[in-house]
mmCIF file of C-alpha atoms in Angstrom:
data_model
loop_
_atom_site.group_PDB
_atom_site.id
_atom_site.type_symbol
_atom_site.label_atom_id
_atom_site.label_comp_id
_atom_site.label_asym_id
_atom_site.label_seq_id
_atom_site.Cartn_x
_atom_site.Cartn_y
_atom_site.Cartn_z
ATOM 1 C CA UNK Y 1 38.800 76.832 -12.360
ATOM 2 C CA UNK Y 2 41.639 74.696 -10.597
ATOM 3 C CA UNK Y 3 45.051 76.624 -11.223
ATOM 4 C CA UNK Y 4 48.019 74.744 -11.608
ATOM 5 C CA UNK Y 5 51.362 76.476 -10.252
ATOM 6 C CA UNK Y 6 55.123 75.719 -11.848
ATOM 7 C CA UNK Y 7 57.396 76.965 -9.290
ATOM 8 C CA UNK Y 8 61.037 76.529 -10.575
ATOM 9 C CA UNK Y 9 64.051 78.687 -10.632
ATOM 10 C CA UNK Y 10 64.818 76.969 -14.260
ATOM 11 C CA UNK Y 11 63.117 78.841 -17.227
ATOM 12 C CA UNK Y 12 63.023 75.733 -19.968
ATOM 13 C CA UNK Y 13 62.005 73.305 -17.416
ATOM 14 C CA UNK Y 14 58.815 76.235 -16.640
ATOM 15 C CA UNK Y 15 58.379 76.275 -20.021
ATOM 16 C CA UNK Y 16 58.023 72.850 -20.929
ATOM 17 C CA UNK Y 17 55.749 71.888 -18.554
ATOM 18 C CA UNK Y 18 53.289 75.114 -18.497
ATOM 19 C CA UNK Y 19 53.142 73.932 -22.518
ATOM 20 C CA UNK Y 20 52.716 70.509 -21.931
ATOM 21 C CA UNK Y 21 50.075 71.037 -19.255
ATOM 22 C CA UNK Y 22 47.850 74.108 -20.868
ATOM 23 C CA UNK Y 23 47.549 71.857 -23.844
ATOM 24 C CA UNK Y 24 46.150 69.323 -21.069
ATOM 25 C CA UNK Y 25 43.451 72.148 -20.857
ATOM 26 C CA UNK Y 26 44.858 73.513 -17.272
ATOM 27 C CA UNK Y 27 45.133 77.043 -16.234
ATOM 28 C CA UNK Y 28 48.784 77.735 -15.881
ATOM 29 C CA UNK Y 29 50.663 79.787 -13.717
ATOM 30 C CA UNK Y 30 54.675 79.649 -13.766
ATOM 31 C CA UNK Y 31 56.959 81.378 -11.303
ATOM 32 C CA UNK Y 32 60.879 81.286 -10.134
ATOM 33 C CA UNK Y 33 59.986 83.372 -7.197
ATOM 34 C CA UNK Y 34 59.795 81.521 -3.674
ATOM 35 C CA UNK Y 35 57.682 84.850 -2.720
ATOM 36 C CA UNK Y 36 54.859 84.500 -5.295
ATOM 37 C CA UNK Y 37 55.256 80.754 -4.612
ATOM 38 C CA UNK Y 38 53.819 81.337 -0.812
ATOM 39 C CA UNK Y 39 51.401 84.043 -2.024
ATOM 40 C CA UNK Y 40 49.761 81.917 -4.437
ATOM 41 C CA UNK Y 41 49.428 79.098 -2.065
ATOM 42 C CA UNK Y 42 48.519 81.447 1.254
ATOM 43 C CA UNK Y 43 46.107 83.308 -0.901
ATOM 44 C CA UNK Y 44 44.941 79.498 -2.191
ATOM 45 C CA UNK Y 45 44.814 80.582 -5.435
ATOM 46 C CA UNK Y 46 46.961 77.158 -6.143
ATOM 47 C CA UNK Y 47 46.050 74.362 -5.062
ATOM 48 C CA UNK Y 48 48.257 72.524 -7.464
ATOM 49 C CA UNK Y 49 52.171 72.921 -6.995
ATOM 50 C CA UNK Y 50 54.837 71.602 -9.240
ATOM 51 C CA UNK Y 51 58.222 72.634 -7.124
ATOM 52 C CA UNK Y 52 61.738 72.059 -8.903
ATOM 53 C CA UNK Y 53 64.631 71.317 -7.110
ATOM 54 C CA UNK Y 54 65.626 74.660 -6.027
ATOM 55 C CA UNK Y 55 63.548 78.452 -6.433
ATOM 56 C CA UNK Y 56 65.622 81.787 -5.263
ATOM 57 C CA UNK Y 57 67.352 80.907 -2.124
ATOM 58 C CA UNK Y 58 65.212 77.998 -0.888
ATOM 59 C CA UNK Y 59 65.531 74.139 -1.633
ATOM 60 C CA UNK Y 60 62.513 72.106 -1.974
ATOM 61 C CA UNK Y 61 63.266 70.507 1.676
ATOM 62 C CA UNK Y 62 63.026 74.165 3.026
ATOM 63 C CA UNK Y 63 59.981 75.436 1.167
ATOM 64 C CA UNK Y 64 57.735 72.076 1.497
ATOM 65 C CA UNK Y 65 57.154 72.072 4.755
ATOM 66 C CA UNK Y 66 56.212 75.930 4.720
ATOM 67 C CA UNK Y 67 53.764 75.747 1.721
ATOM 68 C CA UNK Y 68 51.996 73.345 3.892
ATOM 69 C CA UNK Y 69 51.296 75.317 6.635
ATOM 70 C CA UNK Y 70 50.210 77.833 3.990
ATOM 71 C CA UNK Y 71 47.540 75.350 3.085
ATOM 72 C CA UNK Y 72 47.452 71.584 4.653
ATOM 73 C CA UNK Y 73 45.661 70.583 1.824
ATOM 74 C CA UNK Y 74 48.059 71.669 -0.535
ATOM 75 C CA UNK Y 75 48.909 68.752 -3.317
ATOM 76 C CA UNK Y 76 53.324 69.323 -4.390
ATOM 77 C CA UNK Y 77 54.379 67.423 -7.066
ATOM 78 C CA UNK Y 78 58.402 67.504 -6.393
ATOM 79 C CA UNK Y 79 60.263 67.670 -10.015
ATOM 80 C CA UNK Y 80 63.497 66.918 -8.797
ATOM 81 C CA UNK Y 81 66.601 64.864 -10.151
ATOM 82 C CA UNK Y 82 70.030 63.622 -8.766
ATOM 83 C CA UNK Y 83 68.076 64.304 -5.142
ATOM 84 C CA UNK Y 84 69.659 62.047 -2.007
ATOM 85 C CA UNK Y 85 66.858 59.859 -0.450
ATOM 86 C CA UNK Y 86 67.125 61.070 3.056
ATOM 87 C CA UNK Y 87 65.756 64.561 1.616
ATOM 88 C CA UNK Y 88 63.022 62.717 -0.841
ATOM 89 C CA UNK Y 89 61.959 61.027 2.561
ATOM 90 C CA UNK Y 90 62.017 64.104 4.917
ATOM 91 C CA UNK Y 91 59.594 65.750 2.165
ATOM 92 C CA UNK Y 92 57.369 62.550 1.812
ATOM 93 C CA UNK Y 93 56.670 63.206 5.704
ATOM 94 C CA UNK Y 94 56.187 66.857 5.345
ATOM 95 C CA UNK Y 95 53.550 65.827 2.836
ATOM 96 C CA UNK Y 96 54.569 65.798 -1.230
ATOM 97 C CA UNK Y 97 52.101 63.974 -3.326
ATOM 98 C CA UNK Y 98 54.680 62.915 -5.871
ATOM 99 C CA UNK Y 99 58.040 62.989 -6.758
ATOM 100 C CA UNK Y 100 58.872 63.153 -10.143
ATOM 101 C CA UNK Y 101 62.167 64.017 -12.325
ATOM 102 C CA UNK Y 102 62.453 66.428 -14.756
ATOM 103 C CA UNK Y 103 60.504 65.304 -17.462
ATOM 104 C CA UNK Y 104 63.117 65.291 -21.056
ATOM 105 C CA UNK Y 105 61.015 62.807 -23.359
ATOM 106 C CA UNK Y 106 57.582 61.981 -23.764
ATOM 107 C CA UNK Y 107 57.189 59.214 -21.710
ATOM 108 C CA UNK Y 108 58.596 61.930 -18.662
ATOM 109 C CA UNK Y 109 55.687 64.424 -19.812
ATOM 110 C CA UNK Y 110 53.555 61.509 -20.328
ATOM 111 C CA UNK Y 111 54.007 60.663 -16.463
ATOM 112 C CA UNK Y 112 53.397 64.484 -15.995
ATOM 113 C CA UNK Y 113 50.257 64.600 -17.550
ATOM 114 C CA UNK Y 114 48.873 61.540 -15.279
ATOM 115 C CA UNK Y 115 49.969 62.502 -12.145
ATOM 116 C CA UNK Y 116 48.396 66.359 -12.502
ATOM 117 C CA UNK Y 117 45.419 64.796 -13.421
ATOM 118 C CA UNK Y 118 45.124 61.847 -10.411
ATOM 119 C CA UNK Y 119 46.328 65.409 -8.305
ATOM 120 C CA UNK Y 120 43.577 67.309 -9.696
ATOM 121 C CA UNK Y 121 40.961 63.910 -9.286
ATOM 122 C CA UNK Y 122 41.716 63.624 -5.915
ATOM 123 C CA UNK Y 123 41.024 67.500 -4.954
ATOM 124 C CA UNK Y 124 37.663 66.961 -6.429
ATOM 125 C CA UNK Y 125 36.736 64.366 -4.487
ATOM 126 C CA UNK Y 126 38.348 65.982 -1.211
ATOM 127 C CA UNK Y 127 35.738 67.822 1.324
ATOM 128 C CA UNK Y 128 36.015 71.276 1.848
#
């Protein structure tokens, strides 16, 4: 089964969206450890990443590019607010999926839900 990965140094933010998305019938995993991050990607036990803003001492715009070369066919789903647009475009070419912000009201998790799902639709349908 496809694990999903929550990577985020806040601990409501993990917990909101591990609930929201194991009651979408995913398998889970939550972490505010850039380490474990890499691990779980390198050892592609994730193939799924939803990356806050910030996780230990790395930004999103340092660990993107990284978890990539972990595993090119990596899918990151940036949950990021208040972000500049030169660093939401220097991650779009390093290869997110989708950026997102923090999701505070149903319609957020709503928006969630659909993109983890068109994430997890397009890995199926992806080649080895």
């Amino acid at each position: 089964m496809l694990e999903l990965l929550i990577a985020d140094k806040d601990r409501g933010t993990r917990r909101r969206m591990a609930n929201l998305l194991i009651e979408a019938g995913y398998d889970v995993m939550v972490t505010d450890s850039a380490t474990k991050t890499i691990n779980g990607v390198r050892k592609k036990k994730s193939q799924v990443v939803l990356l806050g803003a910030e996780l230990g001492e790395f930004t999103f715009v340092e660990l993107v590019p990284l978890l990539k070369r972990c595993n090119r066919k990596l899918t990151i789903v940036l949950i990021a607010d208040d972000t500049p647009l030169p660093m939401i475009r220097k991650v779009r070419e390093a290869g997110i999926f989708y950026h997102a912000l923090r999701p505070t009201e149903s319609e957020g998790e709503e928006e969630i839900r659909q993109v983890v799902k068109c994430a997890v639709e397009n890995l199926a349908r992806e080649p080895d």
